[in-house]
Short mmCIF file of C-alpha atoms in Angstrom, two decimals:
data_model
loop_
_atom_site.label_atom_id
_atom_site.label_comp_id
_atom_site.label_asym_id
_atom_site.label_seq_id
_atom_site.Cartn_x
_atom_site.Cartn_y
_atom_site.Cartn_z
CA MET A 1 -27.03 163.14 37.74
CA LYS A 2 -24.90 166.80 37.88
CA ASN A 3 -24.58 166.87 41.74
CA ARG A 4 -21.53 165.63 43.41
CA THR A 5 -22.48 163.64 46.37
CA VAL A 6 -25.04 162.04 44.87
CA LEU A 7 -22.39 159.89 42.08
CA LEU A 8 -20.76 159.82 44.91
CA TYR A 9 -23.48 158.06 47.15
CA MET A 10 -24.45 155.32 43.73
CA THR A 11 -20.54 154.57 43.93
CA PHE A 12 -20.74 153.77 47.69
CA VAL A 13 -24.71 152.15 47.51
CA PHE A 14 -23.10 148.93 44.52
CA LEU A 15 -19.83 149.28 46.42
CA SER A 16 -20.49 149.12 50.46
CA ASN A 17 -23.49 146.21 48.68
CA PHE A 18 -21.39 143.87 47.32
CA SER A 19 -20.14 140.56 48.63
CA THR A 20 -19.75 137.70 47.67
CA ILE A 21 -20.00 135.70 50.79
CA LEU A 22 -24.00 137.18 51.30
CA TYR A 23 -26.24 134.31 50.00
CA PHE A 24 -23.62 132.01 50.65
CA LEU A 25 -21.98 132.52 54.33
CA THR A 26 -23.92 129.98 55.70
CA VAL A 27 -21.69 127.47 53.12
CA TYR A 28 -18.70 128.65 53.94
CA LEU A 29 -18.59 128.02 57.66
CA GLU A 30 -19.93 125.15 57.18
CA PHE A 31 -17.08 125.21 54.51
CA VAL A 32 -14.52 126.34 57.48
CA GLY A 33 -15.84 123.40 59.65
CA PHE A 34 -19.47 125.29 61.53
CA SER A 35 -21.15 122.72 62.89
CA MET A 36 -25.00 124.39 62.81
CA VAL A 37 -24.39 125.92 66.90
CA PRO A 38 -22.61 128.17 66.77
CA ILE A 39 -23.82 129.67 63.22
CA SER A 40 -26.57 130.07 64.86
CA SER A 41 -24.87 131.85 67.33
CA MET A 42 -23.16 134.25 65.16
CA MET A 43 -26.36 134.89 63.15
CA ILE A 44 -27.99 135.47 66.54
CA ALA A 45 -24.84 137.75 67.30
CA TYR A 46 -25.69 139.79 64.18
CA GLN A 47 -29.52 140.51 64.42
CA VAL A 48 -29.09 141.70 68.43
CA SER A 49 -26.31 143.59 67.97
CA LYS A 50 -27.93 145.30 64.68
CA PHE A 51 -30.92 145.61 66.62
CA ILE A 52 -30.00 146.63 70.22
CA LEU A 53 -27.65 149.87 68.10
CA GLU A 54 -30.47 150.56 65.45
CA VAL A 55 -31.68 154.06 66.88
CA PRO A 56 -28.65 155.27 69.55
CA THR A 57 -25.81 155.16 66.15
CA GLY A 58 -28.89 156.75 63.99
CA TYR A 59 -29.26 159.38 66.90
CA ILE A 60 -25.26 160.09 66.86
CA ALA A 61 -24.90 160.80 63.11
CA ASP A 62 -27.38 163.22 63.87
CA ARG A 63 -25.85 164.68 67.07
CA PHE A 64 -22.52 164.32 66.34
CA GLY A 65 -21.94 163.89 62.28
CA ARG A 66 -23.15 161.13 59.42
CA LYS A 67 -19.90 161.09 57.45
CA THR A 68 -18.09 160.19 60.78
CA SER A 69 -20.82 157.78 61.60
CA GLY A 70 -21.17 156.04 58.18
CA LEU A 71 -16.42 155.67 58.67
CA VAL A 72 -17.43 153.92 61.99
CA GLY A 73 -19.25 151.62 59.97
CA VAL A 74 -17.30 150.77 57.18
CA MET A 75 -13.81 150.30 59.14
CA GLY A 76 -16.30 147.90 60.80
CA MET A 77 -17.25 145.39 57.55
CA LEU A 78 -13.47 145.74 57.51
CA GLY A 79 -12.65 144.31 60.83
CA TYR A 80 -15.68 141.29 60.10
CA TYR A 81 -14.39 140.02 56.53
CA ALA A 82 -10.90 140.67 57.94
CA ALA A 83 -12.44 137.69 60.59
CA LEU A 84 -13.29 135.72 57.80
CA LEU A 85 -10.79 135.27 56.13
CA LEU A 86 -8.00 134.84 59.26
CA VAL A 87 -10.66 133.81 62.28
CA ARG A 88 -11.32 130.32 63.71
CA SER A 89 -12.46 130.08 66.67
CA PRO A 90 -16.20 130.16 67.78
CA LEU A 91 -16.32 133.16 69.76
CA LEU A 92 -14.14 135.87 68.08
CA LEU A 93 -15.76 135.08 64.81
CA ILE A 94 -19.66 135.40 67.16
CA GLY A 95 -17.47 138.48 67.86
CA ALA A 96 -16.82 139.25 65.07
CA PHE A 97 -20.51 139.13 63.36
CA ALA A 98 -21.77 141.59 66.99
CA LEU A 99 -18.95 143.89 65.65
CA LYS A 100 -21.65 144.02 61.70
CA GLY A 101 -23.89 144.57 63.01
CA PHE A 102 -22.47 147.67 65.03
CA ALA A 103 -21.33 148.58 61.34
CA VAL A 104 -24.05 147.76 59.41
CA ALA A 105 -25.75 149.98 62.55
CA CYS A 106 -23.49 152.98 61.62
CA VAL A 107 -23.79 153.40 58.07
CA SER A 108 -27.46 152.68 57.98
CA GLY A 109 -29.19 156.06 57.42
CA SER A 110 -26.03 157.99 58.15
CA ILE A 111 -24.49 157.83 54.44
CA GLU A 112 -28.36 158.15 53.19
CA ALA A 113 -29.13 161.49 55.08
CA ILE A 114 -26.84 163.05 53.09
CA TYR A 115 -27.54 162.65 49.86
CA ILE A 116 -31.27 163.01 50.52
CA ASP A 117 -30.23 166.10 51.44
CA SER A 118 -28.53 167.13 48.53
CA VAL A 119 -31.52 166.41 46.67
CA SER A 120 -34.34 168.70 46.70
CA GLN A 121 -38.43 166.11 47.81
CA ASP A 122 -39.35 166.61 43.87
CA GLN A 123 -36.39 164.28 42.59
CA LEU A 124 -36.92 161.35 45.47
CA VAL A 125 -38.71 159.82 42.88
CA ARG A 126 -36.78 159.60 40.02
CA LEU A 127 -33.18 158.90 41.74
CA ASN A 128 -34.58 156.70 44.43
CA VAL A 129 -35.50 154.52 41.09
CA VAL A 130 -31.65 154.41 40.52
CA GLU A 131 -30.67 153.97 43.28
CA ARG A 132 -32.94 150.48 43.56
CA PHE A 133 -31.98 149.98 40.68
CA VAL A 134 -28.13 150.42 41.50
CA PHE A 135 -28.25 148.06 44.90
CA TYR A 136 -30.29 145.58 42.56
CA ALA A 137 -27.42 145.40 39.86
CA SER A 138 -24.44 144.98 42.69
CA TYR A 139 -26.43 142.27 44.32
CA ALA A 140 -26.65 140.51 41.36
CA PHE A 141 -23.43 140.66 40.45
CA SER A 142 -22.59 139.54 44.08
CA ALA A 143 -24.84 136.86 43.44
CA CYS A 144 -23.39 135.15 40.21
CA VAL A 145 -19.45 136.42 40.96
CA GLY A 146 -20.24 134.27 44.32
CA GLY A 147 -22.04 131.76 42.99
CA PHE A 148 -19.35 130.78 41.13
CA ILE A 149 -16.39 131.05 44.41
CA SER A 150 -19.22 129.14 46.07
CA SER A 151 -18.95 126.18 43.09
CA THR A 152 -15.80 125.72 43.66
CA GLY A 153 -14.59 126.78 46.65
CA ALA A 154 -12.66 129.30 46.47
CA TYR A 155 -13.29 131.76 48.65
CA LEU A 156 -10.30 132.61 50.29
CA VAL A 157 -10.12 134.42 46.92
CA GLY A 158 -14.21 136.35 47.27
CA LEU A 159 -12.80 137.60 50.83
CA SER A 160 -9.91 139.17 50.22
CA VAL A 161 -12.17 141.16 46.90
CA ASP A 162 -15.06 141.55 49.21
CA ILE A 163 -12.51 143.40 51.53
CA ILE A 164 -11.02 145.91 48.50
CA THR A 165 -14.44 145.90 47.67
CA MET A 166 -14.97 147.85 51.31
CA VAL A 167 -11.48 149.81 51.32
CA LEU A 168 -13.12 151.34 47.61
CA THR A 169 -16.15 152.40 50.00
CA LEU A 170 -14.22 153.32 52.60
CA VAL A 171 -12.21 156.27 50.09
CA VAL A 172 -15.89 156.80 48.53
CA VAL A 173 -17.06 158.21 52.02
CA VAL A 174 -14.46 160.56 52.75
CA CYS A 175 -14.51 162.56 49.41
CA ILE A 176 -18.66 162.63 50.05
CA PRO A 177 -18.98 166.33 51.67
CA GLU A 178 -22.05 166.89 54.64
CA VAL A 179 -23.49 170.33 54.93
CA ARG A 180 -23.34 170.99 58.52
CA ARG A 181 -26.42 172.09 59.42
CA GLU A 182 -26.40 175.43 61.32
CA GLY A 183 -30.13 175.87 63.28
CA THR A 184 -30.17 172.18 64.95
CA ALA A 185 -27.19 171.18 66.85
CA VAL A 186 -26.12 175.04 68.17
CA SER A 187 -28.95 176.02 70.70
CA PRO A 188 -29.54 173.76 72.91
CA GLU A 189 -33.65 174.46 72.74
CA HIS A 190 -33.22 172.89 69.40
CA ARG A 191 -31.25 170.27 70.69
CA MET A 192 -33.49 166.53 69.77
CA SER A 193 -33.46 164.24 72.27
CA PRO A 194 -34.40 160.37 72.19
CA LYS A 195 -37.58 162.13 73.65
CA MET A 196 -37.71 164.18 70.17
CA ILE A 197 -37.82 161.25 67.81
CA GLY A 198 -40.58 158.79 70.59
CA ALA A 199 -42.58 161.91 69.81
CA ALA A 200 -42.50 162.49 65.65
CA ILE A 201 -43.45 159.48 65.49
CA ALA A 202 -45.61 159.11 67.86
CA GLY A 203 -47.90 162.18 65.53
CA ASN A 204 -47.07 161.45 62.73
CA GLY A 205 -49.88 158.54 61.04
CA THR A 206 -47.30 158.11 57.71
CA LEU A 207 -44.17 157.93 59.89
CA ARG A 208 -45.56 154.68 61.53
CA SER A 209 -47.46 153.10 59.35
CA ALA A 210 -44.90 152.69 57.61
CA PHE A 211 -41.98 150.97 59.83
CA VAL A 212 -46.07 148.88 60.80
CA MET A 213 -45.40 147.46 57.12
CA ASP A 214 -41.53 147.21 57.21
CA CYS A 215 -42.16 145.25 60.52
CA SER A 216 -44.43 142.49 58.44
CA GLN A 217 -42.72 142.95 55.61
CA ALA A 218 -39.77 142.12 57.04
CA PHE A 219 -41.43 138.54 59.06
CA ALA A 220 -42.32 137.37 55.66
CA PHE A 221 -39.78 138.64 53.32
CA VAL A 222 -36.63 138.67 54.35
CA ALA A 223 -36.44 134.62 55.54
CA LEU A 224 -37.83 133.89 51.97
CA GLU A 225 -34.24 135.87 50.50
CA ASP A 226 -32.32 134.14 52.99
CA PHE A 227 -33.94 130.89 52.14
CA PHE A 228 -34.54 131.52 48.78
CA SER A 229 -31.38 129.27 47.04
CA LEU A 230 -32.15 126.13 49.61
CA LEU A 231 -36.02 126.06 48.26
CA LEU A 232 -34.48 125.78 44.77
CA ALA A 233 -31.91 123.48 46.00
CA ALA A 234 -34.49 121.16 47.12
CA ARG A 235 -36.35 121.49 43.66
CA GLY A 236 -32.59 121.06 42.13
CA MET A 237 -31.13 124.35 41.32
CA GLY A 238 -27.01 124.61 42.26
CA ALA A 239 -24.63 127.26 43.24
CA VAL A 240 -24.39 128.31 40.12
CA ALA A 241 -27.65 128.28 39.05
CA SER A 242 -28.96 129.78 41.68
CA GLY A 243 -26.48 132.64 41.55
CA VAL A 244 -27.95 133.11 37.39
CA THR A 245 -31.48 133.16 38.71
CA ILE A 246 -30.37 135.88 41.49
CA ALA A 247 -28.48 138.22 39.34
CA VAL A 248 -31.40 138.30 36.82
CA GLN A 249 -34.31 138.59 38.55
CA LEU A 250 -32.27 142.15 40.58
CA LEU A 251 -31.73 143.64 37.17
CA ALA A 252 -35.47 142.85 35.26
CA SER A 253 -37.29 143.91 38.68
CA ALA A 254 -34.46 147.16 38.40
CA SER A 255 -34.52 147.57 35.54
CA ILE A 256 -39.05 147.83 35.21
CA GLY A 257 -37.81 150.47 38.47
CA PHE A 258 -37.61 152.91 35.77
CA ILE A 259 -41.34 153.17 34.51
CA VAL A 260 -42.27 154.46 38.28
CA PRO A 261 -42.21 157.97 37.56
CA SER A 262 -43.78 157.97 33.75
CA VAL A 263 -46.29 155.79 35.40
CA ILE A 264 -47.22 157.20 38.11
CA ALA A 265 -47.33 160.91 36.32
CA ARG A 266 -50.70 158.80 34.33
CA VAL A 267 -52.12 157.33 37.69
CA ASP A 268 -53.17 157.98 41.51
CA LYS A 269 -49.65 157.01 43.27
CA GLY A 270 -51.84 155.79 46.29
CA ARG A 271 -53.74 153.58 44.58
CA PHE A 272 -51.21 152.61 42.37
CA VAL A 273 -49.45 151.79 45.32
CA ARG A 274 -52.08 149.65 46.90
CA ILE A 275 -52.52 147.23 43.60
CA CYS A 276 -48.37 146.58 43.54
CA GLY A 277 -48.81 145.35 47.17
CA ILE A 278 -52.04 143.44 47.08
CA ILE A 279 -50.19 141.26 43.78
CA ARG A 280 -46.66 140.71 45.56
CA LEU A 281 -48.44 138.94 48.02
CA VAL A 282 -50.57 137.05 45.88
CA LEU A 283 -48.06 135.85 43.19
CA THR A 284 -44.91 135.33 47.00
CA ALA A 285 -47.39 132.97 47.73
CA LEU A 286 -47.62 130.78 44.07
CA PHE A 287 -44.62 131.52 44.97
CA LEU A 288 -44.69 128.98 48.83
CA ILE A 289 -47.26 126.84 47.58
CA PRO A 290 -46.08 123.13 47.44
CA LEU A 291 -47.85 122.34 44.81
CA THR A 292 -46.83 125.08 42.36
CA PRO A 293 -44.53 123.24 39.56
CA ALA A 294 -40.90 123.66 40.12
CA ASN A 295 -40.74 125.43 36.06
CA LEU A 296 -43.07 127.88 37.85
CA LEU A 297 -41.10 129.14 41.21
CA PRO A 298 -38.79 131.40 38.90
CA VAL A 299 -40.63 132.90 37.46
CA PHE A 300 -43.00 133.57 39.96
CA TYR A 301 -40.77 133.93 41.89
CA VAL A 302 -39.36 137.26 39.84
CA LEU A 303 -42.82 138.65 38.97
CA GLN A 304 -43.13 139.92 43.13
CA THR A 305 -39.77 141.30 42.47
CA VAL A 306 -41.01 142.92 39.73
CA ALA A 307 -43.63 144.30 41.31
CA TYR A 308 -42.20 145.31 44.63
CA SER A 309 -39.80 147.60 42.09
CA LEU A 310 -42.78 149.19 40.74
CA PHE A 311 -43.72 149.97 44.25
CA ALA A 312 -41.04 150.52 45.93
CA PRO A 313 -39.52 154.41 44.97
CA ILE A 314 -43.21 155.25 45.38
CA LYS A 315 -43.98 154.68 49.30
CA TYR A 316 -39.91 155.04 50.47
CA SER A 317 -40.99 158.86 48.87
CA ILE A 318 -43.76 158.71 50.75
CA PHE A 319 -41.26 157.60 54.58
CA GLN A 320 -38.41 160.35 53.18
CA ASN A 321 -41.14 163.20 53.05
CA ALA A 322 -43.11 162.51 56.80
CA ALA A 323 -39.76 162.64 57.86
CA ASP A 324 -37.66 164.86 59.58
CA SER A 325 -34.70 166.23 58.28
CA SER A 326 -33.10 167.03 61.76
CA MET A 327 -33.77 163.00 62.74
CA ARG A 328 -33.64 161.83 59.46
CA CYS A 329 -30.75 159.43 60.44
CA SER A 330 -32.50 157.68 63.30
CA LEU A 331 -36.34 157.63 61.78
CA ILE A 332 -33.95 155.97 59.07
CA SER A 333 -32.71 153.61 61.83
CA VAL A 334 -35.49 153.56 63.38
CA GLN A 335 -36.96 151.33 59.77
CA SER A 336 -33.62 149.77 59.90
CA GLN A 337 -34.86 148.37 63.66
CA MET A 338 -38.18 147.80 62.70
CA VAL A 339 -36.82 145.25 59.35
CA ALA A 340 -34.85 143.17 62.24
CA VAL A 341 -38.01 142.83 65.03
CA GLY A 342 -39.93 141.15 61.90
CA ALA A 343 -36.70 138.80 61.46
CA ILE A 344 -36.30 137.48 65.01
CA LEU A 345 -40.15 137.42 65.16
CA PHE A 346 -40.09 135.07 61.92
CA TYR A 347 -36.51 132.78 63.52
CA LEU A 348 -38.61 132.28 66.42
CA PHE A 349 -41.60 131.55 64.90
CA ASN A 350 -39.34 129.11 62.14
CA ALA A 351 -37.82 127.28 65.79
CA ALA A 352 -40.85 126.86 67.37
CA LEU A 353 -42.48 125.65 64.65
CA SER A 354 -39.90 123.61 62.41
CA SER A 355 -40.41 120.14 63.68
CA ILE A 356 -43.81 119.53 62.79
CA ALA A 357 -43.06 121.02 59.18
CA ASP A 358 -40.80 122.76 56.13
CA ILE A 359 -39.56 125.51 55.79
CA ARG A 360 -41.85 126.17 52.59
CA VAL A 361 -44.56 125.05 54.76
CA ILE A 362 -44.07 127.59 57.78
CA LEU A 363 -43.42 130.51 54.94
CA LEU A 364 -46.33 130.37 53.68
CA VAL A 365 -47.50 130.57 57.41
CA ALA A 366 -46.28 133.62 57.57
CA LEU A 367 -46.37 135.40 54.85
CA GLY A 368 -50.21 134.83 55.93
CA ILE A 369 -50.26 136.36 58.92
CA SER A 370 -47.63 139.45 57.54
CA SER A 371 -50.31 139.72 55.66
CA LEU A 372 -52.84 140.69 57.90
CA VAL A 373 -50.85 142.92 58.68
CA TYR A 374 -48.44 144.51 55.47
CA ILE A 375 -52.28 145.95 53.89
CA PRO A 376 -54.32 147.78 56.20
CA ALA A 377 -51.02 149.67 57.26
CA LEU A 378 -50.54 149.55 53.22
CA PHE A 379 -54.13 151.45 52.93
CA ARG A 380 -52.89 153.72 55.55
CA LEU A 381 -50.04 154.80 54.58
CA THR A 382 -51.17 156.04 50.97
CA SER A 383 -54.34 157.42 52.36
CA GLN A 384 -52.74 159.90 55.33
CA ARG A 385 -50.32 163.18 53.73
CA PRO A 386 -47.75 164.45 56.11
#
């Protein structure tokens, strides 16, 4: 990776996703004295803010500068971490979580779009694999450190480390060069508008299928990640054990992803993605079935993540190739918004059923509903050409 932008972007991916508090946020909030009502309000504030602002911030990034949007987002995350460290007022923390939603929306797709424009389309699959490894490595390191911090109660140290990491992220973003696209902003007839974004999505079956997959997948899998530690804890695993398990499965799945370029050179990409996607759903169902032996739960969870790592770079490259460069930030923001929609729908679904079923059963039902939408969209995505 001789391209300086690629190197800086991979550094950005690692630093921006590192967070010792990530997997233990609700535990920390309870540790400092908050009940579930204000904690839930904080989570809702984040999701609503992120959902509302995803597309507007992507539009602003495409129109006025992707690097500027990324810098604003990183500074917003610094404010969020500082609030977690210093603030104890529920109302102010609700505002901090709303700020986090704004910050994530600003960062979402902005720096990535600069990176995508700096490489050729035929490099995307290989670099997507590298990016996913760096992403997982950051999460894995976070899980290990976070598990240890949670077990010892040293949250202030962890948050201080998170703030320092975000400052380093800010420095990296400043160093990333942004190439201005001369033909897209100077002539009024070529300026992008929200109407153009909607028309681009409506007229592109690949984008529509990708967005449906993202939403339906989030309906089951975002909550699965959120409740993973809780599900293992119900089977007797502590914070450190959960953190190590998460780290191992992330690194294993990321490492296996490196074989994707050699695999797709020998197989039909569409068929490969369809098979891996369906296998992942089956393995996840086995993880969620209440009668599955406890000692097999980590195995099935790791295997479903491995299956995802095998096809995700291909699936994402299909989306990237279908996205017009002039509105790429906006389209990536729509993609993130679809994930938020899926997550919100699940939490509403969970609220309706939580009094009559436990979380494992609710997740299993959600997986079944998700599959009814996800599988047809998967077949449409892999059978179309942008």
